[in-house]
Amino acid sequence: MKLTISGYSTALFATWYLLEELGILMDAGDGLTAALLQKSRKINYVFISHADRDHLTGLLQLNQLNAREGFPVICYPRDSKSFPAMEEFLKKFDPNTTGVQWKAVAPGDEIWVKEDLVVVPIRNEHVTTDKNIIRSLSYKVMQVKQKVKPELAGLPASALKQIIMDKGKESTTMEVRTNLVGYSGDTPVADLQRWDQSGILIHEATFLASEGDVKMIAHKNKHSKLEEVMEMISQISVQQLILGHFSSRYSAEQIDRSIKDLCGKYAINIPVFRLLPGLTVKDILSGDPVNK
């Protein structure tokens, strides 16, 4: 499936990504409706990774322009109290947004956005909490298909038809899920296999420096470093990589040079795209990868 992905992602300021054909918005930072204009009306589902303001303040204008009965559906980490407060405020501030659905989600939930498309929340490590408290999430967008069971694949059509008549169609098929898009949200790399077999992975890479060069503050939320992301990619199967959420302390030249150097170091040959600080990119995958 060809996807048109547009976005903006600068650490501290704003992050959002539109998966246009799917009607899905990942995070909702400031400025998204000004950049998307009428395309913002294609958004049916919004998946928020966490309650940092640079990931949610675009919801006010999005809902004002896009609210209708039952949509958009805004999914957020189950134990984040910011979203119920925001819902209550918006319903008072703008009664026209009362049709919007606010949905608390957690790992184990499945949000069906189309008959063959489900979004699965994944706990991540951005916010340090007890394991039962969910305040930060990543997401997988999975395409779901029914395929004939391998043991029945060689049977003639007449035989399959007979089995269906005798035992029902469900006895002949199995569900197959394909990870179309993985979205990390803000998080350090903790599980090297989490994004294996992703068609497209959108991953944050706030810092270019190694761990020793970045001052990490224990009580602050945690982010990825570019090298740990690229090392992870070298060990799993991902078809295309989009990097974002870079700190504005880095220049475009620093970012691109670091990506190219790490692609060489880890022998990464898949297309790698990036969102530079301060720039909105429309149809990211139609551009040239950094490592072409």
mmCIF file of C-alpha atoms in Angstrom:
data_model
loop_
_atom_site.group_PDB
_atom_site.id
_atom_site.type_symbol
_atom_site.label_atom_id
_atom_site.label_comp_id
_atom_site.label_asym_id
_atom_site.label_seq_id
_atom_site.Cartn_x
_atom_site.Cartn_y
_atom_site.Cartn_z
ATOM 1 C CA MET A 1 0.000 0.000 0.000
ATOM 2 C CA LYS A 2 1.419 3.371 -1.043
ATOM 3 C CA LEU A 3 1.108 5.936 1.720
ATOM 4 C CA THR A 4 1.347 9.713 1.654
ATOM 5 C CA ILE A 5 2.898 10.830 4.932
ATOM 6 C CA SER A 6 3.296 14.504 5.773
ATOM 7 C CA GLY A 7 4.591 15.932 9.006
ATOM 8 C CA TYR A 8 6.471 18.331 11.216
ATOM 9 C CA SER A 9 8.640 17.262 14.123
ATOM 10 C CA THR A 10 10.958 19.472 16.118
ATOM 11 C CA ALA A 11 11.771 18.535 19.703
ATOM 12 C CA LEU A 12 10.172 20.869 22.265
ATOM 13 C CA PHE A 13 8.089 22.781 19.694
ATOM 14 C CA ALA A 14 5.671 20.496 17.814
ATOM 15 C CA THR A 15 5.275 17.010 16.364
ATOM 16 C CA TRP A 16 2.577 15.560 14.083
ATOM 17 C CA TYR A 17 2.364 13.117 11.181
ATOM 18 C CA LEU A 18 -0.580 12.621 8.814
ATOM 19 C CA LEU A 19 -1.054 9.193 7.202
ATOM 20 C CA GLU A 20 -3.294 10.597 4.520
ATOM 21 C CA GLU A 21 -4.818 7.523 2.866
ATOM 22 C CA LEU A 22 -5.607 6.000 6.257
ATOM 23 C CA GLY A 23 -7.201 9.104 7.783
ATOM 24 C CA ILE A 24 -4.813 8.786 10.747
ATOM 25 C CA LEU A 25 -2.909 11.510 12.590
ATOM 26 C CA MET A 26 -0.019 10.560 14.839
ATOM 27 C CA ASP A 27 0.340 13.197 17.555
ATOM 28 C CA ALA A 28 -1.141 16.661 17.171
ATOM 29 C CA GLY A 29 1.413 19.370 17.767
ATOM 30 C CA ASP A 30 0.853 23.052 17.120
ATOM 31 C CA GLY A 31 0.455 24.244 13.524
ATOM 32 C CA LEU A 32 -0.881 21.066 11.951
ATOM 33 C CA THR A 33 -4.109 22.582 10.573
ATOM 34 C CA ALA A 34 -2.294 25.651 9.237
ATOM 35 C CA ALA A 35 0.022 23.313 7.314
ATOM 36 C CA LEU A 36 -2.609 20.827 6.143
ATOM 37 C CA LEU A 37 -5.508 23.240 5.470
ATOM 38 C CA GLN A 38 -8.431 21.268 3.949
ATOM 39 C CA LYS A 39 -6.481 18.017 4.185
ATOM 40 C CA SER A 40 -6.970 18.162 7.937
ATOM 41 C CA ARG A 41 -10.600 17.205 7.264
ATOM 42 C CA LYS A 42 -9.397 13.752 6.185
ATOM 43 C CA ILE A 43 -8.426 12.964 9.760
ATOM 44 C CA ASN A 44 -10.738 10.439 11.406
ATOM 45 C CA TYR A 45 -8.452 9.041 14.092
ATOM 46 C CA VAL A 46 -5.795 10.766 16.202
ATOM 47 C CA PHE A 47 -3.296 8.753 18.213
ATOM 48 C CA ILE A 48 -1.486 10.785 20.862
ATOM 49 C CA SER A 49 1.716 9.339 22.275
ATOM 50 C CA HIS A 50 1.844 11.357 25.512
ATOM 51 C CA ALA A 51 0.740 14.596 27.121
ATOM 52 C CA ASP A 52 3.729 16.852 26.437
ATOM 53 C CA ARG A 53 2.313 20.087 25.019
ATOM 54 C CA ASP A 54 4.310 19.881 21.790
ATOM 55 C CA HIS A 55 2.357 16.723 20.939
ATOM 56 C CA LEU A 56 -1.201 17.850 21.674
ATOM 57 C CA THR A 57 -1.827 21.590 21.377
ATOM 58 C CA GLY A 58 -2.947 21.272 17.748
ATOM 59 C CA LEU A 59 -6.046 19.417 18.949
ATOM 60 C CA LEU A 60 -7.921 22.632 19.734
ATOM 61 C CA GLN A 61 -7.915 23.943 16.180
ATOM 62 C CA LEU A 62 -8.226 20.486 14.619
ATOM 63 C CA ASN A 63 -11.418 19.815 16.575
ATOM 64 C CA GLN A 64 -12.807 23.270 15.867
ATOM 65 C CA LEU A 65 -12.443 22.679 12.115
ATOM 66 C CA ASN A 66 -13.031 18.941 11.934
ATOM 67 C CA ALA A 67 -15.500 17.934 14.657
ATOM 68 C CA ARG A 68 -18.621 16.033 13.601
ATOM 69 C CA GLU A 69 -20.702 13.369 15.257
ATOM 70 C CA GLY A 70 -18.403 10.532 16.317
ATOM 71 C CA PHE A 71 -15.222 11.954 14.777
ATOM 72 C CA PRO A 72 -12.406 12.495 15.093
ATOM 73 C CA VAL A 73 -11.649 9.734 17.578
ATOM 74 C CA ILE A 74 -8.812 10.892 19.812
ATOM 75 C CA CYS A 75 -6.908 8.014 21.415
ATOM 76 C CA TYR A 76 -4.568 8.810 24.298
ATOM 77 C CA PRO A 77 -2.621 6.954 27.033
ATOM 78 C CA ARG A 78 -5.092 5.549 29.534
ATOM 79 C CA ASP A 79 -3.681 7.086 32.718
ATOM 80 C CA SER A 80 -2.866 10.546 31.393
ATOM 81 C CA LYS A 81 -5.157 12.999 33.167
ATOM 82 C CA SER A 82 -4.442 15.842 30.748
ATOM 83 C CA PHE A 83 -6.852 14.531 28.117
ATOM 84 C CA PRO A 84 -10.038 14.259 30.204
ATOM 85 C CA ALA A 85 -9.284 17.801 31.400
ATOM 86 C CA MET A 86 -8.819 18.966 27.815
ATOM 87 C CA GLU A 87 -12.040 17.243 26.739
ATOM 88 C CA GLU A 88 -13.976 18.960 29.508
ATOM 89 C CA PHE A 89 -12.509 22.355 28.644
ATOM 90 C CA LEU A 90 -13.158 22.017 24.900
ATOM 91 C CA LYS A 91 -16.784 21.016 25.367
ATOM 92 C CA LYS A 92 -17.333 24.163 27.408
ATOM 93 C CA PHE A 93 -15.175 26.427 25.269
ATOM 94 C CA ASP A 94 -16.529 25.230 21.918
ATOM 95 C CA PRO A 95 -19.854 23.332 22.076
ATOM 96 C CA ASN A 96 -19.460 22.446 18.384
ATOM 97 C CA THR A 97 -16.780 19.912 19.368
ATOM 98 C CA THR A 98 -19.084 17.757 21.502
ATOM 99 C CA GLY A 99 -19.253 15.074 18.783
ATOM 100 C CA VAL A 100 -15.533 14.321 19.141
ATOM 101 C CA GLN A 101 -14.765 10.965 20.782
ATOM 102 C CA TRP A 102 -12.046 10.821 23.440
ATOM 103 C CA LYS A 103 -10.776 7.283 24.038
ATOM 104 C CA ALA A 104 -8.309 6.163 26.694
ATOM 105 C CA VAL A 105 -6.193 3.276 25.361
ATOM 106 C CA ALA A 106 -3.514 0.939 26.665
ATOM 107 C CA PRO A 107 -1.430 -2.031 25.506
ATOM 108 C CA GLY A 108 -3.736 -4.940 24.753
ATOM 109 C CA ASP A 109 -6.371 -2.708 23.155
ATOM 110 C CA GLU A 110 -7.147 -2.791 19.450
ATOM 111 C CA ILE A 111 -8.577 0.277 17.714
ATOM 112 C CA TRP A 112 -10.182 -0.686 14.416
ATOM 113 C CA VAL A 113 -10.068 2.275 12.063
ATOM 114 C CA LYS A 114 -11.246 0.356 9.001
ATOM 115 C CA GLU A 115 -12.509 -3.158 8.367
ATOM 116 C CA ASP A 116 -8.994 -4.318 7.537
ATOM 117 C CA LEU A 117 -6.956 -1.839 9.572
ATOM 118 C CA VAL A 118 -6.246 -1.919 13.296
ATOM 119 C CA VAL A 119 -3.999 0.253 15.471
ATOM 120 C CA VAL A 120 -2.269 -1.404 18.411
ATOM 121 C CA PRO A 121 -0.889 0.664 21.329
ATOM 122 C CA ILE A 122 2.511 -0.292 22.782
ATOM 123 C CA ARG A 123 3.888 0.882 26.097
ATOM 124 C CA ASN A 124 7.137 2.808 25.713
ATOM 125 C CA GLU A 125 9.837 4.173 28.005
ATOM 126 C CA HIS A 126 9.445 7.948 27.593
ATOM 127 C CA VAL A 127 7.741 8.453 30.952
ATOM 128 C CA THR A 128 9.018 6.548 33.972
ATOM 129 C CA THR A 129 6.027 5.056 35.797
ATOM 130 C CA ASP A 130 4.927 1.902 37.555
ATOM 131 C CA LYS A 131 4.389 -0.884 35.009
ATOM 132 C CA ASN A 132 0.625 -0.713 35.511
ATOM 133 C CA ILE A 133 0.470 3.045 34.801
ATOM 134 C CA ILE A 134 0.213 4.010 31.118
ATOM 135 C CA ARG A 135 1.207 7.583 30.295
ATOM 136 C CA SER A 136 3.211 7.175 27.103
ATOM 137 C CA LEU A 137 2.571 5.000 24.051
ATOM 138 C CA SER A 138 3.948 3.969 20.695
ATOM 139 C CA TYR A 139 1.605 2.620 18.013
ATOM 140 C CA LYS A 140 1.557 0.024 15.242
ATOM 141 C CA VAL A 141 -0.810 0.394 12.268
ATOM 142 C CA MET A 142 -1.603 -3.145 11.150
ATOM 143 C CA GLN A 143 -3.280 -4.311 7.948
ATOM 144 C CA VAL A 144 -5.388 -7.388 8.579
ATOM 145 C CA LYS A 145 -6.169 -10.005 5.935
ATOM 146 C CA GLN A 146 -7.671 -13.473 5.911
ATOM 147 C CA LYS A 147 -5.620 -16.097 4.070
ATOM 148 C CA VAL A 148 -6.168 -19.778 3.397
ATOM 149 C CA LYS A 149 -4.470 -21.922 6.026
ATOM 150 C CA PRO A 150 -1.143 -23.301 4.749
ATOM 151 C CA GLU A 151 -2.223 -26.905 5.181
ATOM 152 C CA LEU A 152 -5.204 -26.270 2.891
ATOM 153 C CA ALA A 153 -3.493 -24.130 0.265
ATOM 154 C CA GLY A 154 -2.991 -26.969 -2.217
ATOM 155 C CA LEU A 155 -6.575 -28.217 -2.169
ATOM 156 C CA PRO A 156 -8.812 -27.708 -5.212
ATOM 157 C CA ALA A 157 -11.574 -25.121 -4.953
ATOM 158 C CA SER A 158 -14.229 -27.815 -4.748
ATOM 159 C CA ALA A 159 -12.601 -29.322 -1.670
ATOM 160 C CA LEU A 160 -12.312 -25.946 0.039
ATOM 161 C CA LYS A 161 -15.965 -25.268 -0.723
ATOM 162 C CA GLN A 162 -16.951 -28.562 0.866
ATOM 163 C CA ILE A 163 -14.971 -27.784 4.029
ATOM 164 C CA ILE A 164 -16.647 -24.398 4.252
ATOM 165 C CA MET A 165 -20.068 -26.004 3.888
ATOM 166 C CA ASP A 166 -19.262 -28.606 6.548
ATOM 167 C CA LYS A 167 -17.340 -26.545 9.096
ATOM 168 C CA GLY A 168 -17.729 -22.875 8.153
ATOM 169 C CA LYS A 169 -15.413 -20.439 6.400
ATOM 170 C CA GLU A 170 -13.431 -19.733 9.548
ATOM 171 C CA SER A 171 -12.119 -23.313 9.454
ATOM 172 C CA THR A 172 -10.279 -22.634 6.205
ATOM 173 C CA THR A 173 -8.673 -19.252 6.849
ATOM 174 C CA MET A 174 -6.264 -17.620 9.257
ATOM 175 C CA GLU A 175 -5.702 -13.984 10.154
ATOM 176 C CA VAL A 176 -2.493 -12.407 8.894
ATOM 177 C CA ARG A 177 -1.343 -9.016 10.197
ATOM 178 C CA THR A 178 1.176 -6.815 8.433
ATOM 179 C CA ASN A 179 2.775 -3.870 10.216
ATOM 180 C CA LEU A 180 2.257 -1.045 7.715
ATOM 181 C CA VAL A 181 3.496 1.783 9.929
ATOM 182 C CA GLY A 182 5.241 1.866 13.282
ATOM 183 C CA TYR A 183 5.248 5.120 15.252
ATOM 184 C CA SER A 184 7.639 5.370 18.190
ATOM 185 C CA GLY A 185 6.405 8.592 19.760
ATOM 186 C CA ASP A 186 9.026 9.879 22.185
ATOM 187 C CA THR A 187 11.055 7.070 23.718
ATOM 188 C CA PRO A 188 14.549 5.687 23.998
ATOM 189 C CA VAL A 189 15.301 2.394 22.273
ATOM 190 C CA ALA A 190 14.643 -0.384 24.777
ATOM 191 C CA ASP A 191 13.474 -3.345 22.687
ATOM 192 C CA LEU A 192 15.500 -4.068 19.569
ATOM 193 C CA GLN A 193 12.794 -6.315 18.092
ATOM 194 C CA ARG A 194 9.790 -4.048 18.686
ATOM 195 C CA TRP A 195 9.694 -2.702 15.146
ATOM 196 C CA ASP A 196 10.866 -5.777 13.260
ATOM 197 C CA GLN A 197 8.969 -6.405 9.998
ATOM 198 C CA SER A 198 7.721 -2.808 9.744
ATOM 199 C CA GLY A 199 6.911 -1.437 6.320
ATOM 200 C CA ILE A 200 7.515 2.153 7.430
ATOM 201 C CA LEU A 201 8.973 3.142 10.799
ATOM 202 C CA ILE A 202 8.629 6.709 12.069
ATOM 203 C CA HIS A 203 11.084 7.069 14.931
ATOM 204 C CA GLU A 204 12.295 9.951 17.017
ATOM 205 C CA ALA A 205 16.003 10.777 17.220
ATOM 206 C CA THR A 206 16.212 13.805 19.499
ATOM 207 C CA PHE A 207 19.949 13.680 20.113
ATOM 208 C CA LEU A 208 22.820 13.144 17.703
ATOM 209 C CA ALA A 209 25.454 12.750 20.378
ATOM 210 C CA SER A 210 26.432 9.610 22.202
ATOM 211 C CA GLU A 211 25.146 9.050 25.720
ATOM 212 C CA GLY A 212 28.341 10.393 27.198
ATOM 213 C CA ASP A 213 27.946 13.678 25.338
ATOM 214 C CA VAL A 214 24.334 14.342 26.344
ATOM 215 C CA LYS A 215 23.529 15.419 29.866
ATOM 216 C CA MET A 216 20.724 13.106 30.968
ATOM 217 C CA ILE A 217 18.554 14.370 33.854
ATOM 218 C CA ALA A 218 17.119 11.496 35.869
ATOM 219 C CA HIS A 219 13.657 12.960 36.507
ATOM 220 C CA LYS A 220 13.137 14.136 32.930
ATOM 221 C CA ASN A 221 11.313 12.176 30.238
ATOM 222 C CA LYS A 222 13.570 10.015 28.086
ATOM 223 C CA HIS A 223 14.361 10.300 24.350
ATOM 224 C CA SER A 224 16.276 8.443 21.648
ATOM 225 C CA LYS A 225 19.763 9.083 20.407
ATOM 226 C CA LEU A 226 20.308 8.738 16.674
ATOM 227 C CA GLU A 227 23.001 6.069 16.943
ATOM 228 C CA GLU A 228 20.872 3.722 19.061
ATOM 229 C CA VAL A 229 18.054 4.033 16.525
ATOM 230 C CA MET A 230 20.363 3.242 13.618
ATOM 231 C CA GLU A 231 21.948 0.326 15.468
ATOM 232 C CA MET A 232 18.459 -1.080 16.070
ATOM 233 C CA ILE A 233 17.555 -0.685 12.390
ATOM 234 C CA SER A 234 20.659 -2.643 11.395
ATOM 235 C CA GLN A 235 19.398 -5.652 13.360
ATOM 236 C CA ILE A 236 15.778 -5.823 12.170
ATOM 237 C CA SER A 237 13.757 -5.734 8.951
ATOM 238 C CA VAL A 238 12.295 -2.320 8.137
ATOM 239 C CA GLN A 239 11.537 -1.216 4.590
ATOM 240 C CA GLN A 240 11.661 2.585 5.047
ATOM 241 C CA LEU A 241 12.721 4.794 7.952
ATOM 242 C CA ILE A 242 11.532 8.315 8.800
ATOM 243 C CA LEU A 243 13.503 10.128 11.495
ATOM 244 C CA GLY A 244 12.176 13.170 13.342
ATOM 245 C CA HIS A 245 12.016 15.057 16.636
ATOM 246 C CA PHE A 246 15.589 16.311 16.261
ATOM 247 C CA SER A 247 16.649 18.975 18.702
ATOM 248 C CA SER A 248 16.833 22.454 17.167
ATOM 249 C CA ARG A 249 20.386 22.728 18.537
ATOM 250 C CA TYR A 250 21.530 20.781 15.444
ATOM 251 C CA SER A 251 21.925 22.170 11.936
ATOM 252 C CA ALA A 252 20.661 20.406 8.811
ATOM 253 C CA GLU A 253 24.261 19.665 7.861
ATOM 254 C CA GLN A 254 25.010 18.048 11.233
ATOM 255 C CA ILE A 255 21.898 15.882 11.055
ATOM 256 C CA ASP A 256 22.453 14.707 7.493
ATOM 257 C CA ARG A 257 26.137 14.026 8.037
ATOM 258 C CA SER A 258 25.380 11.991 11.160
ATOM 259 C CA ILE A 259 22.729 9.931 9.357
ATOM 260 C CA LYS A 260 25.036 9.205 6.422
ATOM 261 C CA ASP A 261 27.936 8.281 8.698
ATOM 262 C CA LEU A 262 25.770 5.899 10.724
ATOM 263 C CA CYS A 263 24.281 4.325 7.593
ATOM 264 C CA GLY A 264 27.841 3.505 6.607
ATOM 265 C CA LYS A 265 28.843 2.313 10.061
ATOM 266 C CA TYR A 266 25.865 -0.048 10.372
ATOM 267 C CA ALA A 267 25.555 -0.977 6.672
ATOM 268 C CA ILE A 268 22.010 0.400 6.414
ATOM 269 C CA ASN A 269 20.771 0.309 2.832
ATOM 270 C CA ILE A 270 17.048 1.016 3.237
ATOM 271 C CA PRO A 271 15.790 4.530 2.349
ATOM 272 C CA VAL A 272 16.211 6.886 5.318
ATOM 273 C CA PHE A 273 14.211 10.131 5.366
ATOM 274 C CA ARG A 274 14.307 12.894 7.977
ATOM 275 C CA LEU A 275 12.313 15.893 9.125
ATOM 276 C CA LEU A 276 14.707 18.732 9.792
ATOM 277 C CA PRO A 277 13.964 21.095 12.692
ATOM 278 C CA GLY A 278 11.542 23.869 11.794
ATOM 279 C CA LEU A 279 10.407 22.418 8.454
ATOM 280 C CA THR A 280 7.057 20.944 7.436
ATOM 281 C CA VAL A 281 7.475 18.170 4.856
ATOM 282 C CA LYS A 282 4.619 17.112 2.604
ATOM 283 C CA ASP A 283 4.657 13.586 1.180
ATOM 284 C CA ILE A 284 7.898 12.694 2.916
ATOM 285 C CA LEU A 285 8.449 9.444 1.058
ATOM 286 C CA SER A 286 8.313 11.112 -2.356
ATOM 287 C CA GLY A 287 11.510 13.010 -1.648
ATOM 288 C CA ASP A 288 15.083 11.784 -1.840
ATOM 289 C CA PRO A 289 16.345 9.745 1.096
ATOM 290 C CA VAL A 290 19.340 11.163 2.923
ATOM 291 C CA ASN A 291 21.401 8.083 2.117
ATOM 292 C CA LYS A 292 20.581 7.796 -1.576
#
